[in-house]
mmCIF file of C-alpha atoms in Angstrom:
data_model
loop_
_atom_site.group_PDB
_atom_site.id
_atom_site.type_symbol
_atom_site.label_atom_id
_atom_site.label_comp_id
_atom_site.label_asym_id
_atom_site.label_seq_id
_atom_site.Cartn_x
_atom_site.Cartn_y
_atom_site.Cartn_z
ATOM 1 C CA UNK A 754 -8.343 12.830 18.050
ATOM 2 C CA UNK A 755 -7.539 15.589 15.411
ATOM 3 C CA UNK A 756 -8.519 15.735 12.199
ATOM 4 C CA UNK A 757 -4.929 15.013 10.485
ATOM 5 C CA UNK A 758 -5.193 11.826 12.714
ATOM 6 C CA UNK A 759 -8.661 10.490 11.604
ATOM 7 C CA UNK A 760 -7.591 10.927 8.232
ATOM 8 C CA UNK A 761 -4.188 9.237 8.380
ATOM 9 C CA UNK A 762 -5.859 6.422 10.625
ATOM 10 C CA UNK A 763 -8.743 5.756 7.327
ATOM 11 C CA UNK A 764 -5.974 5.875 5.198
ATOM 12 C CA UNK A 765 -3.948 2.964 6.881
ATOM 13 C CA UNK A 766 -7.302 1.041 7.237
ATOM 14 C CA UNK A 767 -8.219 1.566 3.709
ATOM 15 C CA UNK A 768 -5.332 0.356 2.717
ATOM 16 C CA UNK A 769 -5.044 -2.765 4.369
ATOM 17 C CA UNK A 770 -8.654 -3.414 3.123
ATOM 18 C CA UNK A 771 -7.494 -3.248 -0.385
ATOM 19 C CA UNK A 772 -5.271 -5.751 0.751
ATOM 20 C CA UNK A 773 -7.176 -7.855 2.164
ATOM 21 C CA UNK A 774 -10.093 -7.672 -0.939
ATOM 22 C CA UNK A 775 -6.299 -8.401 -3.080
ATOM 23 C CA UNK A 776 -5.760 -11.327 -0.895
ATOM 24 C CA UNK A 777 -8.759 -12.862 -1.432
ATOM 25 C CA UNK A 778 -9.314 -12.327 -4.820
ATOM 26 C CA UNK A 779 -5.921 -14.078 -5.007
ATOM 27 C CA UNK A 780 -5.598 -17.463 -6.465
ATOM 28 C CA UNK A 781 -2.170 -18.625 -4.918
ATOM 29 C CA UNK A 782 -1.983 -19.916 -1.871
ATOM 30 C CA UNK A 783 -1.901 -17.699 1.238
ATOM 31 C CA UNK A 784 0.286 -17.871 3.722
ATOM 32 C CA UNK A 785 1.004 -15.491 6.874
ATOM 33 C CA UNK A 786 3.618 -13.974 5.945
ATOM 34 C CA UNK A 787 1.975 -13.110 2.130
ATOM 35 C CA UNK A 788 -0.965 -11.851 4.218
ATOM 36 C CA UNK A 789 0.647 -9.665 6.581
ATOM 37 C CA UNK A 790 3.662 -8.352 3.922
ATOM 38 C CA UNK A 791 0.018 -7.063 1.647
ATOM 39 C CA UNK A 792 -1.470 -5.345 4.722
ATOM 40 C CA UNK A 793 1.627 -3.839 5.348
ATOM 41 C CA UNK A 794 2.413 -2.954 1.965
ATOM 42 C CA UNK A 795 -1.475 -1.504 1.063
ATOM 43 C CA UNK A 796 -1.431 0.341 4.595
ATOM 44 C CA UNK A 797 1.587 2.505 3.841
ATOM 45 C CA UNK A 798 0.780 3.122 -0.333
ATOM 46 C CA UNK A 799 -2.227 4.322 1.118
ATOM 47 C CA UNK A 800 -0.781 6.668 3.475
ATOM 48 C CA UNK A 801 1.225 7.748 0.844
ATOM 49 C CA UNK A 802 -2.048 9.776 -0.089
ATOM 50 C CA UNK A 803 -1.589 11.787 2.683
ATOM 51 C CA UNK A 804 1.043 13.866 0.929
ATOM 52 C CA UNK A 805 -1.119 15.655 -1.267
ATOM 53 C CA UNK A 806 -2.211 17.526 1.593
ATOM 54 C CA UNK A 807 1.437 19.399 0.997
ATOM 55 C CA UNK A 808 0.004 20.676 -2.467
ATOM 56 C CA UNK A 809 -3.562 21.295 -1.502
ATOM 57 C CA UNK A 810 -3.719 21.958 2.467
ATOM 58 C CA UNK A 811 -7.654 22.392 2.264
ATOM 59 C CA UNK A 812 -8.777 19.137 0.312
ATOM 60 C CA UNK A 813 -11.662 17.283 2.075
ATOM 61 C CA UNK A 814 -11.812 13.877 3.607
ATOM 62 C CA UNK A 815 -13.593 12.550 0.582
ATOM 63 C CA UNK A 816 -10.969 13.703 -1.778
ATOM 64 C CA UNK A 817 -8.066 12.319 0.339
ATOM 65 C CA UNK A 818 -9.625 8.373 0.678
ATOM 66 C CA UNK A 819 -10.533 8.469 -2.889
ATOM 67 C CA UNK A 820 -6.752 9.233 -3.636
ATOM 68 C CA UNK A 821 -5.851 7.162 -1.328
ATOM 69 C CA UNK A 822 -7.486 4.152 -2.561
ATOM 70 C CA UNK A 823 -6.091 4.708 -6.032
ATOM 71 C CA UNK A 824 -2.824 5.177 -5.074
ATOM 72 C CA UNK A 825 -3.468 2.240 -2.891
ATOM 73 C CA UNK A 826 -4.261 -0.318 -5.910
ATOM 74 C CA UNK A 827 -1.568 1.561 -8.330
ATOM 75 C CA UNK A 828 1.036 1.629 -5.536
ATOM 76 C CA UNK A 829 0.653 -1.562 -4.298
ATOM 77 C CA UNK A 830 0.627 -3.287 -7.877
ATOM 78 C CA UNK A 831 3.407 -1.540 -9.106
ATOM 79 C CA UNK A 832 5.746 -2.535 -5.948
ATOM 80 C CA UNK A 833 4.467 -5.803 -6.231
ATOM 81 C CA UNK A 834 6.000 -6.397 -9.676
ATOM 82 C CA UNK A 835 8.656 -4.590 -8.685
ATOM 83 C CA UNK A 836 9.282 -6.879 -5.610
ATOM 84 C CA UNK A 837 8.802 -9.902 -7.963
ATOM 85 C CA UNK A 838 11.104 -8.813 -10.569
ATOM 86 C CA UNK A 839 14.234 -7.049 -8.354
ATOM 87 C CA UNK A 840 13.007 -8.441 -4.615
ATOM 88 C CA UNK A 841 14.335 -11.863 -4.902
ATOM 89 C CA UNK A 842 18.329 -10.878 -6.338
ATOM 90 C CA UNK A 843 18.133 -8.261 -3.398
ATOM 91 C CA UNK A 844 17.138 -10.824 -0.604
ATOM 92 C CA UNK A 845 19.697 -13.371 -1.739
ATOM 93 C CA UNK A 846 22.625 -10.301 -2.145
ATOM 94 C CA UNK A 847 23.014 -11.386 -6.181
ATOM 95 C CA UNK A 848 23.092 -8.226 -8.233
ATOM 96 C CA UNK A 849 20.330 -8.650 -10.981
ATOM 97 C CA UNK A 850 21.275 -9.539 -14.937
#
């Protein structure tokens, strides 16, 4: 496995830790389809991390999972209000107010 690989394959499993550590900090009730929709949604904010290897091509392993953890949390929060705010007009096709 090359190195680009490892690092996008920590990324995707740090993210759906932070998921999983959101899930079960959670207080409402969990259901399978909240629980897989958070892995899915952590794993890819994550990955999102990987980008910055555009900007600096030489950043170390460290650097990239510590970015990718924050943008993990950040990312994932901020879609999840989004979600919760827009998400539901867009599922049921009703423009929002």
């Amino acid at each position: 496995m090359q190195e680009h690989e490892k690092s996008l394959l920590s990324l995707i499993i740090l993210g759906a830790l932070i998921a999983l550590g959101k899930a079960l900090n959670s207080s409402e009730p969990m259901t399978t389809r909240l629980f897989v929709g958070r892995m899915i949604l952590g794993s890819a904010t994550s990955v999102a991390a990987g980008a910055i290897l555009i900007w600096i091509p030489g950043i170390s392993p460290l650097a990239i999972n510590g970015l990718g953890a924050a943008l993990g949390i950040a990312g994932f929060q901020a879609v999840e209000i989004w979600l919760r705010r827009k998400g539901s007009s867009l599922l049921t096709g009703k423009k929002p107010q």
